[in-house]
Short mmCIF file of C-alpha atoms in Angstrom, two decimals:
data_model
loop_
_atom_site.label_atom_id
_atom_site.label_comp_id
_atom_site.label_asym_id
_atom_site.label_seq_id
_atom_site.Cartn_x
_atom_site.Cartn_y
_atom_site.Cartn_z
CA UNK A 1 28.59 -25.23 -0.26
CA UNK A 2 25.82 -23.00 0.89
CA UNK A 3 28.38 -20.64 2.15
CA UNK A 4 29.91 -20.56 -1.15
CA UNK A 5 26.98 -19.72 -3.06
CA UNK A 6 26.90 -16.64 -4.84
CA UNK A 7 23.74 -14.17 -4.95
CA UNK A 8 21.66 -14.11 -7.65
CA UNK A 9 3.49 1.05 -16.19
CA UNK A 10 3.22 3.30 -18.44
CA UNK A 11 0.99 5.75 -17.50
CA UNK A 12 -1.52 6.91 -19.91
CA UNK A 13 -2.77 10.31 -20.35
CA UNK A 14 -6.21 10.93 -21.42
CA UNK A 15 -7.06 14.45 -22.41
CA UNK A 16 -10.48 15.72 -21.70
CA UNK A 17 -11.89 17.74 -24.63
CA UNK A 18 -15.08 19.93 -24.04
CA UNK A 19 -17.45 21.66 -26.41
CA UNK A 20 -19.06 24.62 -26.03
CA UNK A 21 -22.46 24.33 -25.41
CA UNK A 22 -25.03 26.69 -26.80
CA UNK A 23 -27.35 28.41 -24.45
CA UNK A 24 -30.21 26.39 -26.14
CA UNK A 25 -28.61 23.16 -24.74
CA UNK A 26 -28.67 24.20 -21.11
CA UNK A 27 -26.83 27.29 -20.71
CA UNK A 28 -23.66 28.02 -18.36
CA UNK A 29 -25.20 25.69 -15.41
CA UNK A 30 -25.57 22.99 -17.87
CA UNK A 31 -22.00 23.39 -18.75
CA UNK A 32 -21.05 23.47 -15.29
CA UNK A 33 -22.57 20.02 -14.38
CA UNK A 34 -20.76 18.36 -17.33
CA UNK A 35 -17.56 19.58 -16.34
CA UNK A 36 -18.14 18.51 -12.66
CA UNK A 37 -19.06 15.18 -13.80
CA UNK A 38 -16.08 14.73 -16.10
CA UNK A 39 -13.83 15.24 -13.22
CA UNK A 40 -15.65 13.82 -10.42
CA UNK A 41 -16.81 10.30 -12.45
CA UNK A 42 -13.36 8.81 -12.29
CA UNK A 43 -12.68 9.49 -8.41
CA UNK A 44 -16.56 8.04 -7.84
CA UNK A 45 -15.61 4.70 -9.90
CA UNK A 46 -12.47 4.47 -7.90
CA UNK A 47 -14.03 4.44 -4.58
CA UNK A 48 -17.13 2.55 -5.80
CA UNK A 49 -14.66 -0.06 -6.44
CA UNK A 50 -13.42 -0.41 -3.36
CA UNK A 51 -9.75 -0.82 -3.99
CA UNK A 52 -8.20 -3.84 -2.19
CA UNK A 53 -4.62 -5.19 -1.64
CA UNK A 54 -3.74 -8.74 -1.11
CA UNK A 55 -0.33 -8.50 1.20
CA UNK A 56 1.72 -11.10 2.97
CA UNK A 57 3.41 -10.58 6.23
CA UNK A 58 6.78 -12.91 5.90
CA UNK A 59 9.89 -13.85 7.77
CA UNK A 60 12.88 -13.23 5.35
CA UNK A 61 15.51 -15.74 5.46
CA UNK A 62 19.38 -14.70 5.74
CA UNK A 63 21.14 -13.82 2.45
CA UNK A 64 22.99 -17.12 2.14
CA UNK A 65 19.72 -18.99 2.42
CA UNK A 66 18.01 -17.04 -0.07
CA UNK A 67 20.90 -17.68 -2.33
CA UNK A 68 20.40 -21.43 -1.49
CA UNK A 69 16.81 -21.17 -2.45
CA UNK A 70 17.60 -19.34 -5.53
CA UNK A 71 20.04 -22.02 -6.57
CA UNK A 72 17.64 -24.77 -6.15
CA UNK A 73 15.03 -22.80 -7.99
CA UNK A 74 17.24 -22.67 -11.37
CA UNK A 75 18.33 -26.29 -11.00
CA UNK A 76 14.23 -26.86 -10.98
CA UNK A 77 13.66 -24.95 -13.96
CA UNK A 78 16.48 -26.87 -16.03
CA UNK A 79 13.96 -29.58 -15.58
CA UNK A 80 10.68 -28.08 -16.78
CA UNK A 81 12.19 -25.07 -18.93
CA UNK A 82 8.68 -24.29 -20.35
CA UNK A 83 7.05 -23.69 -16.99
CA UNK A 84 6.35 -19.95 -16.03
CA UNK A 85 8.37 -18.26 -13.75
CA UNK A 86 6.39 -16.08 -11.28
CA UNK A 87 8.20 -13.22 -9.57
CA UNK A 88 8.99 -14.30 -6.14
CA UNK A 89 11.14 -12.94 -3.09
CA UNK A 90 11.99 -16.25 -1.20
CA UNK A 91 10.22 -16.07 2.38
CA UNK A 92 8.25 -18.02 5.01
CA UNK A 93 4.75 -16.69 5.02
CA UNK A 94 3.52 -15.73 8.60
CA UNK A 95 0.14 -14.78 6.85
CA UNK A 96 -1.51 -13.56 3.97
CA UNK A 97 -4.48 -11.07 3.98
CA UNK A 98 -6.78 -9.10 1.79
CA UNK A 99 -7.50 -5.25 3.21
CA UNK A 100 -8.41 -2.10 2.08
CA UNK A 101 -5.53 -0.25 0.32
CA UNK A 102 -6.26 3.09 2.66
CA UNK A 103 -5.77 1.15 5.51
CA UNK A 104 -2.45 -0.52 4.61
CA UNK A 105 -0.41 2.05 6.29
CA UNK A 106 -2.62 1.39 9.46
CA UNK A 107 -1.87 -1.94 9.33
CA UNK A 108 1.86 -1.46 8.80
CA UNK A 109 2.20 0.69 11.52
CA UNK A 110 0.55 -2.16 14.06
CA UNK A 111 2.63 -4.45 12.84
CA UNK A 112 5.88 -2.43 13.23
CA UNK A 113 4.79 -2.70 16.98
CA UNK A 114 4.61 -6.60 17.09
CA UNK A 115 7.86 -6.96 15.05
CA UNK A 116 9.73 -4.43 17.32
CA UNK A 117 8.78 -6.33 20.71
CA UNK A 118 9.69 -9.73 19.19
CA UNK A 119 12.90 -11.25 19.66
CA UNK A 120 14.89 -12.79 16.57
CA UNK A 121 15.03 -16.50 16.71
CA UNK A 122 16.59 -19.80 14.98
CA UNK A 123 14.51 -21.58 12.28
CA UNK A 124 15.53 -24.95 11.30
CA UNK A 125 15.06 -26.02 7.82
CA UNK A 126 14.52 -29.65 6.46
CA UNK A 127 17.11 -31.48 4.52
CA UNK A 128 14.74 -32.71 1.76
CA UNK A 129 12.30 -30.85 -0.49
CA UNK A 130 8.54 -31.56 -0.77
CA UNK A 131 6.03 -31.32 -3.31
CA UNK A 132 2.48 -30.10 -3.12
CA UNK A 133 0.27 -31.70 -6.13
CA UNK A 134 2.90 -31.58 -8.37
CA UNK A 135 2.61 -28.07 -8.77
CA UNK A 136 4.56 -26.56 -5.90
CA UNK A 137 8.20 -27.16 -4.65
CA UNK A 138 8.68 -26.60 -1.01
CA UNK A 139 11.63 -26.41 1.63
CA UNK A 140 9.97 -27.01 4.63
CA UNK A 141 10.82 -25.37 7.82
CA UNK A 142 10.52 -26.80 11.09
CA UNK A 143 7.95 -25.66 13.39
CA UNK A 144 8.60 -23.69 16.70
CA UNK A 145 7.46 -21.91 19.33
CA UNK A 146 8.75 -18.33 18.44
CA UNK A 147 7.64 -18.71 14.90
CA UNK A 148 4.18 -20.27 15.99
CA UNK A 149 3.73 -17.38 18.26
CA UNK A 150 4.67 -14.47 15.80
CA UNK A 151 2.28 -16.13 13.03
CA UNK A 152 -0.53 -15.93 15.43
CA UNK A 153 0.13 -12.33 16.34
CA UNK A 154 -0.08 -11.42 12.99
CA UNK A 155 -2.86 -13.27 12.26
CA UNK A 156 -4.92 -11.51 14.93
CA UNK A 157 -3.64 -8.25 13.57
CA UNK A 158 -4.70 -9.14 10.07
CA UNK A 159 -8.45 -10.00 11.66
CA UNK A 160 -8.83 -6.32 12.49
CA UNK A 161 -8.11 -5.15 8.70
CA UNK A 162 -9.23 -7.97 6.62
CA UNK A 163 -12.28 -7.68 4.43
CA UNK A 164 -12.52 -11.27 2.95
CA UNK A 165 -11.03 -14.37 1.47
CA UNK A 166 -8.17 -14.17 -0.80
CA UNK A 167 -8.91 -14.22 -4.56
CA UNK A 168 -7.31 -18.03 -4.77
CA UNK A 169 -9.23 -19.22 -1.68
CA UNK A 170 -12.31 -18.04 -3.02
CA UNK A 171 -11.49 -19.47 -6.64
CA UNK A 172 -10.70 -22.83 -4.93
CA UNK A 173 -13.53 -22.94 -2.15
CA UNK A 174 -15.61 -25.31 -3.78
CA UNK A 175 -13.20 -28.14 -3.59
CA UNK A 176 -12.09 -27.54 0.07
CA UNK A 177 -12.76 -29.97 2.66
CA UNK A 178 -15.31 -28.63 5.24
CA UNK A 179 -12.62 -27.88 7.78
CA UNK A 180 -10.44 -25.87 5.10
CA UNK A 181 -14.05 -23.85 4.49
CA UNK A 182 -14.10 -23.03 7.96
CA UNK A 183 -10.71 -21.44 8.05
CA UNK A 184 -11.38 -19.49 4.79
CA UNK A 185 -14.86 -18.19 6.22
CA UNK A 186 -12.99 -17.20 9.31
CA UNK A 187 -9.59 -15.97 8.54
CA UNK A 188 -9.52 -15.54 4.49
CA UNK A 189 -6.84 -18.61 3.72
CA UNK A 190 -6.06 -22.07 4.95
CA UNK A 191 -3.21 -23.50 7.00
CA UNK A 192 -3.60 -21.38 9.67
CA UNK A 193 -3.00 -21.62 13.76
CA UNK A 194 -2.77 -25.65 14.47
CA UNK A 195 -2.41 -26.16 10.65
CA UNK A 196 0.19 -23.83 10.00
CA UNK A 197 3.01 -25.24 7.74
CA UNK A 198 6.18 -22.96 7.66
CA UNK A 199 8.02 -23.35 4.56
CA UNK A 200 9.94 -21.60 1.75
CA UNK A 201 8.10 -22.02 -1.68
CA UNK A 202 10.80 -22.95 -4.53
CA UNK A 203 8.41 -22.85 -7.43
CA UNK A 204 4.51 -22.05 -8.02
CA UNK A 205 2.44 -23.74 -10.56
CA UNK A 206 5.03 -25.67 -12.26
CA UNK A 207 2.88 -28.60 -13.87
CA UNK A 208 5.42 -30.76 -13.54
CA UNK A 209 4.77 -34.54 -14.56
CA UNK A 210 4.96 -37.35 -11.71
CA UNK A 211 8.47 -38.42 -13.21
CA UNK A 212 9.66 -35.13 -13.38
CA UNK A 213 8.74 -34.30 -9.90
CA UNK A 214 10.38 -37.51 -8.67
CA UNK A 215 13.32 -36.43 -10.25
CA UNK A 216 13.32 -33.18 -8.52
CA UNK A 217 12.93 -34.73 -5.31
CA UNK A 218 15.59 -37.38 -5.73
CA UNK A 219 18.18 -35.00 -7.16
CA UNK A 220 18.07 -31.84 -6.03
CA UNK A 221 18.64 -31.09 -2.30
CA UNK A 222 19.84 -28.33 0.08
CA UNK A 223 23.45 -28.06 0.98
CA UNK A 224 24.16 -29.39 4.57
CA UNK A 225 25.40 -26.11 5.64
CA UNK A 226 21.88 -24.80 5.30
CA UNK A 227 20.22 -26.60 8.27
CA UNK A 228 19.15 -23.52 10.09
CA UNK A 229 19.34 -19.87 9.99
CA UNK A 230 18.47 -16.62 12.46
CA UNK A 231 15.11 -15.18 11.39
CA UNK A 232 15.87 -11.62 11.92
CA UNK A 233 13.47 -9.91 9.62
CA UNK A 234 10.12 -9.51 8.62
CA UNK A 235 8.67 -7.73 5.52
CA UNK A 236 5.39 -6.61 4.44
CA UNK A 237 4.92 -6.92 0.59
CA UNK A 238 2.48 -7.26 -2.11
CA UNK A 239 1.24 -10.89 -3.57
CA UNK A 240 0.78 -12.50 -6.76
CA UNK A 241 -2.38 -14.59 -7.40
CA UNK A 242 -0.71 -17.96 -6.04
CA UNK A 243 0.78 -16.40 -2.88
CA UNK A 244 4.32 -15.56 -4.42
CA UNK A 245 5.75 -12.13 -2.81
CA UNK A 246 5.89 -10.27 -6.07
CA UNK A 247 7.32 -7.31 -4.27
CA UNK A 248 8.45 -5.96 -0.88
CA UNK A 249 7.22 -2.86 0.54
CA UNK A 250 8.70 -2.48 3.58
CA UNK A 251 11.53 -4.52 5.60
CA UNK A 252 11.36 -4.61 9.64
CA UNK A 253 14.19 -5.70 11.92
CA UNK A 254 12.95 -7.98 15.10
CA UNK A 255 14.57 -7.03 17.99
CA UNK A 256 17.80 -8.43 19.24
CA UNK A 257 17.67 -10.68 22.46
#
């Protein structure tokens, strides 16, 4: 049963070598200019690039539900053993946003305020899995007013900080419907507000054949004891390209009613 399921860079240092320049090649002032250039250029390039982060604000399921998601994840990959496994912490997305790295702490500070004033609530989960284009396998959550309201609060906060569309939305932009293009233009992602579709993604970009996907959907199901869980924690973490939560930076507790 669900209750019985068990849990499952190298920094490169570069040395700068300086020549002793003779006075015929500019003298001390020229040497000083070169030294300052060598030290300031990497800093200038860093800021010129405008370092940005793609982060996710998510609801973390209770441990038993993460374990159940992990069980189904493993079973899916037994049917497609050659598919790439992308690092992920199982979650329900509230919103994804791209923002300047230097603004991440300010964003987190305002997010803490939203979480602290929001009471924990129940989330019901579907008893069937669902596919997206034979590439993703989702465990859908049933929408509810508390989850929708929290999504909208996080979206409004993100609008104050975001710098543009996520990379995956930019890359897919020309293939989107006019309605979804408007969402990307306004919010940087799709499936927001009235189109918000809460779910736990079990697998990303698996490239399953239609036959294999049919087998997944007909043979792999959540345990009956995993019908709903208490949403008590929100996390802020870094995203992979496909929306997988590759790392968790901070976990925040919702207020107890």
